[in-house]
Amino acid sequence: MLTTRYLFLTRHAEAGPDGRLTEAGQRQAILLGRRLRDVPVTAIHHGPLPRTTETAHLIAGQLPEVPLYVEKAAGDFVPYTPKREELPETSGDLLLAFARQFPPADEDLAVEAERRFTGPVPGSEPRYEVLVTHNFLVGWLIRASQDAPPWRWLTLTHANAGLTVIRYSPGRPASLLAYNDLSHLPAELRWTGFPPDFYVP
């Protein structure tokens, strides 16, 4: 028997050049944890790097007794590098140049992330899971939830400690319930990790 999974997906909080959370990032993570207090969270999954680990532990500090799991598939990696012919004529060169700045894609790990964190789950009670990861995987999982072309992850940017919620129910398409919600953060903590020209006042 399968039941609904609610995936509460977030990019790690703001980090400094050393990879550790800044003071602002620590505040972001704590506030996100408080936002999730009314959610019956069953597990917190996070990538192995310090910025995701710290974010997950600060969230967990607001959610007593919720277990944490470190996951290689929640790490910082490129999920897919498109070919030029897949991309729009008008913006393809820009997107391809961006993608080629990074190491080669780990498509096997991207497949594992989808297997591990998406879709309905066994059981009779809905499952509420938090996934603390990185911008690229957030974009990849959102893209997958909408059955968008693989290259579309390149156009999805997520703010630090923003909250996206995806529902996976048996027999139904995945539903994007919230995207990059920052309502739990005061104005001075919003939009970090975003290109300045993407800010929404």
PDB file of C-alpha atoms in Angstrom, residues 59-179:
ATOM      1  CA  ILE A  59      16.238  23.037  12.004  1.00  0.00           C
ATOM      2  CA  ALA A  60      16.218  19.859  14.108  1.00  0.00           C
ATOM      3  CA  GLY A  61      16.824  21.962  17.217  1.00  0.00           C
ATOM      4  CA  GLN A  62      13.300  23.323  16.723  1.00  0.00           C
ATOM      5  CA  LEU A  63      11.824  19.860  16.038  1.00  0.00           C
ATOM      6  CA  PRO A  64      12.637  17.654  19.028  1.00  0.00           C
ATOM      7  CA  GLU A  65      12.985  13.916  18.428  1.00  0.00           C
ATOM      8  CA  VAL A  66      12.929  14.139  14.629  1.00  0.00           C
ATOM      9  CA  PRO A  67      15.780  11.963  13.313  1.00  0.00           C
ATOM     10  CA  LEU A  68      18.447  13.291  10.923  1.00  0.00           C
ATOM     11  CA  TYR A  69      19.979  11.316   8.072  1.00  0.00           C
ATOM     12  CA  VAL A  70      23.036  12.327   6.085  1.00  0.00           C
ATOM     13  CA  GLU A  71      22.587  11.432   2.421  1.00  0.00           C
ATOM     14  CA  LYS A  72      25.158  11.418  -0.381  1.00  0.00           C
ATOM     15  CA  ALA A  73      22.299  11.893  -2.859  1.00  0.00           C
ATOM     16  CA  ALA A  74      21.498  15.233  -1.167  1.00  0.00           C
ATOM     17  CA  GLY A  75      24.977  16.563  -1.906  1.00  0.00           C
ATOM     18  CA  ASP A  76      26.231  19.415  -4.061  1.00  0.00           C
ATOM     19  CA  PHE A  77      26.493  18.151  -7.636  1.00  0.00           C
ATOM     20  CA  VAL A  78      25.420  18.969 -11.175  1.00  0.00           C
ATOM     21  CA  PRO A  79      22.461  16.715 -11.993  1.00  0.00           C
ATOM     22  CA  TYR A  80      22.477  17.110 -15.771  1.00  0.00           C
ATOM     23  CA  THR A  81      24.449  18.925 -18.453  1.00  0.00           C
ATOM     24  CA  PRO A  82      22.356  19.554 -21.569  1.00  0.00           C
ATOM     25  CA  LYS A  83      23.445  19.484 -25.184  1.00  0.00           C
ATOM     26  CA  ARG A  84      23.085  22.678 -27.189  1.00  0.00           C
ATOM     27  CA  GLU A  85      20.316  21.245 -29.369  1.00  0.00           C
ATOM     28  CA  GLU A  86      18.107  20.701 -26.303  1.00  0.00           C
ATOM     29  CA  LEU A  87      18.188  24.371 -25.343  1.00  0.00           C
ATOM     30  CA  PRO A  88      16.117  27.310 -26.587  1.00  0.00           C
ATOM     31  CA  GLU A  89      17.530  29.092 -29.607  1.00  0.00           C
ATOM     32  CA  THR A  90      17.428  32.483 -27.890  1.00  0.00           C
ATOM     33  CA  SER A  91      19.098  31.564 -24.567  1.00  0.00           C
ATOM     34  CA  GLY A  92      20.874  28.284 -25.238  1.00  0.00           C
ATOM     35  CA  ASP A  93      24.389  29.695 -25.471  1.00  0.00           C
ATOM     36  CA  LEU A  94      24.015  31.481 -22.139  1.00  0.00           C
ATOM     37  CA  LEU A  95      22.626  28.392 -20.399  1.00  0.00           C
ATOM     38  CA  LEU A  96      25.289  26.122 -21.837  1.00  0.00           C
ATOM     39  CA  ALA A  97      28.090  28.489 -20.818  1.00  0.00           C
ATOM     40  CA  PHE A  98      26.683  28.522 -17.282  1.00  0.00           C
ATOM     41  CA  ALA A  99      26.426  24.737 -17.076  1.00  0.00           C
ATOM     42  CA  ARG A 100      29.970  24.243 -18.365  1.00  0.00           C
ATOM     43  CA  GLN A 101      31.453  26.267 -15.490  1.00  0.00           C
ATOM     44  CA  PHE A 102      30.913  23.271 -13.225  1.00  0.00           C
ATOM     45  CA  PRO A 103      32.206  19.687 -12.989  1.00  0.00           C
ATOM     46  CA  PRO A 104      30.601  17.027 -15.199  1.00  0.00           C
ATOM     47  CA  ALA A 105      27.097  15.993 -14.229  1.00  0.00           C
ATOM     48  CA  ASP A 106      26.565  13.029 -11.923  1.00  0.00           C
ATOM     49  CA  GLU A 107      23.419  11.685 -13.554  1.00  0.00           C
ATOM     50  CA  ASP A 108      23.499   8.470 -11.533  1.00  0.00           C
ATOM     51  CA  LEU A 109      23.366  10.467  -8.305  1.00  0.00           C
ATOM     52  CA  ALA A 110      20.513  12.562  -9.717  1.00  0.00           C
ATOM     53  CA  VAL A 111      18.562   9.371 -10.424  1.00  0.00           C
ATOM     54  CA  GLU A 112      19.313   8.162  -6.888  1.00  0.00           C
ATOM     55  CA  ALA A 113      18.063  11.459  -5.432  1.00  0.00           C
ATOM     56  CA  GLU A 114      14.753  11.074  -7.265  1.00  0.00           C
ATOM     57  CA  ARG A 115      14.451   7.472  -6.116  1.00  0.00           C
ATOM     58  CA  ARG A 116      15.304   8.364  -2.528  1.00  0.00           C
ATOM     59  CA  PHE A 117      13.306  11.550  -1.995  1.00  0.00           C
ATOM     60  CA  THR A 118      10.363  11.635  -4.409  1.00  0.00           C
ATOM     61  CA  GLY A 119       7.181   9.705  -5.098  1.00  0.00           C
ATOM     62  CA  PRO A 120       4.580   8.107  -2.828  1.00  0.00           C
ATOM     63  CA  VAL A 121       5.816   5.986   0.074  1.00  0.00           C
ATOM     64  CA  PRO A 122       4.821   2.645   1.603  1.00  0.00           C
ATOM     65  CA  GLY A 123       2.410   2.808   4.522  1.00  0.00           C
ATOM     66  CA  SER A 124      -1.010   4.043   5.550  1.00  0.00           C
ATOM     67  CA  GLU A 125      -0.110   7.448   7.032  1.00  0.00           C
ATOM     68  CA  PRO A 126       1.206  10.441   5.054  1.00  0.00           C
ATOM     69  CA  ARG A 127       4.929  11.051   5.448  1.00  0.00           C
ATOM     70  CA  TYR A 128       6.375  14.536   5.958  1.00  0.00           C
ATOM     71  CA  GLU A 129      10.070  14.749   5.129  1.00  0.00           C
ATOM     72  CA  VAL A 130      12.494  17.686   5.142  1.00  0.00           C
ATOM     73  CA  LEU A 131      15.347  17.685   2.632  1.00  0.00           C
ATOM     74  CA  VAL A 132      18.204  20.164   3.184  1.00  0.00           C
ATOM     75  CA  THR A 133      20.317  20.283   0.055  1.00  0.00           C
ATOM     76  CA  HIS A 134      21.854  22.632  -2.526  1.00  0.00           C
ATOM     77  CA  ASN A 135      20.504  24.914  -5.221  1.00  0.00           C
ATOM     78  CA  PHE A 136      21.144  22.559  -8.147  1.00  0.00           C
ATOM     79  CA  LEU A 137      19.352  19.570  -6.626  1.00  0.00           C
ATOM     80  CA  VAL A 138      16.446  21.759  -5.508  1.00  0.00           C
ATOM     81  CA  GLY A 139      16.049  22.886  -9.115  1.00  0.00           C
ATOM     82  CA  TRP A 140      16.366  19.329 -10.400  1.00  0.00           C
ATOM     83  CA  LEU A 141      13.670  17.931  -8.086  1.00  0.00           C
ATOM     84  CA  ILE A 142      11.278  20.795  -8.809  1.00  0.00           C
ATOM     85  CA  ARG A 143      11.827  20.294 -12.537  1.00  0.00           C
ATOM     86  CA  ALA A 144      11.149  16.582 -12.185  1.00  0.00           C
ATOM     87  CA  SER A 145       7.946  17.226 -10.228  1.00  0.00           C
ATOM     88  CA  GLN A 146       6.582  19.184 -13.178  1.00  0.00           C
ATOM     89  CA  ASP A 147       7.786  16.753 -15.877  1.00  0.00           C
ATOM     90  CA  ALA A 148       9.769  19.619 -17.402  1.00  0.00           C
ATOM     91  CA  PRO A 149      12.663  18.958 -19.816  1.00  0.00           C
ATOM     92  CA  PRO A 150      15.914  17.993 -18.058  1.00  0.00           C
ATOM     93  CA  TRP A 151      17.669  21.274 -18.914  1.00  0.00           C
ATOM     94  CA  ARG A 152      15.032  23.260 -17.039  1.00  0.00           C
ATOM     95  CA  TRP A 153      16.839  22.834 -13.717  1.00  0.00           C
ATOM     96  CA  LEU A 154      19.220  25.545 -14.970  1.00  0.00           C
ATOM     97  CA  THR A 155      16.469  28.174 -14.741  1.00  0.00           C
ATOM     98  CA  LEU A 156      15.340  27.457 -11.164  1.00  0.00           C
ATOM     99  CA  THR A 157      17.143  29.429  -8.466  1.00  0.00           C
ATOM    100  CA  HIS A 158      16.332  28.940  -4.780  1.00  0.00           C
ATOM    101  CA  ALA A 159      17.073  31.350  -1.945  1.00  0.00           C
ATOM    102  CA  ASN A 160      18.910  30.204   1.167  1.00  0.00           C
ATOM    103  CA  ALA A 161      16.428  28.677   3.651  1.00  0.00           C
ATOM    104  CA  GLY A 162      13.523  29.224   1.276  1.00  0.00           C
ATOM    105  CA  LEU A 163      10.832  26.552   1.467  1.00  0.00           C
ATOM    106  CA  THR A 164       9.397  24.516  -1.395  1.00  0.00           C
ATOM    107  CA  VAL A 165       6.740  21.874  -0.754  1.00  0.00           C
ATOM    108  CA  ILE A 166       5.950  19.059  -3.175  1.00  0.00           C
ATOM    109  CA  ARG A 167       3.176  16.498  -2.674  1.00  0.00           C
ATOM    110  CA  TYR A 168       3.510  13.029  -4.163  1.00  0.00           C
ATOM    111  CA  SER A 169       0.223  11.102  -3.975  1.00  0.00           C
ATOM    112  CA  PRO A 170      -0.532   7.640  -5.375  1.00  0.00           C
ATOM    113  CA  GLY A 171      -2.164   7.768  -8.788  1.00  0.00           C
ATOM    114  CA  ARG A 172      -1.731  11.535  -9.184  1.00  0.00           C
ATOM    115  CA  PRO A 173       0.857  13.821 -10.725  1.00  0.00           C
ATOM    116  CA  ALA A 174       3.221  15.493  -8.270  1.00  0.00           C
ATOM    117  CA  SER A 175       1.855  18.816  -6.997  1.00  0.00           C
ATOM    118  CA  LEU A 176       4.022  21.864  -6.335  1.00  0.00           C
ATOM    119  CA  LEU A 177       2.283  23.332  -3.272  1.00  0.00           C
ATOM    120  CA  ALA A 178       4.784  26.111  -2.491  1.00  0.00           C
ATOM    121  CA  TYR A 179       7.900  27.410  -4.207  1.00  0.00           C
TER     122      TYR A 179
END
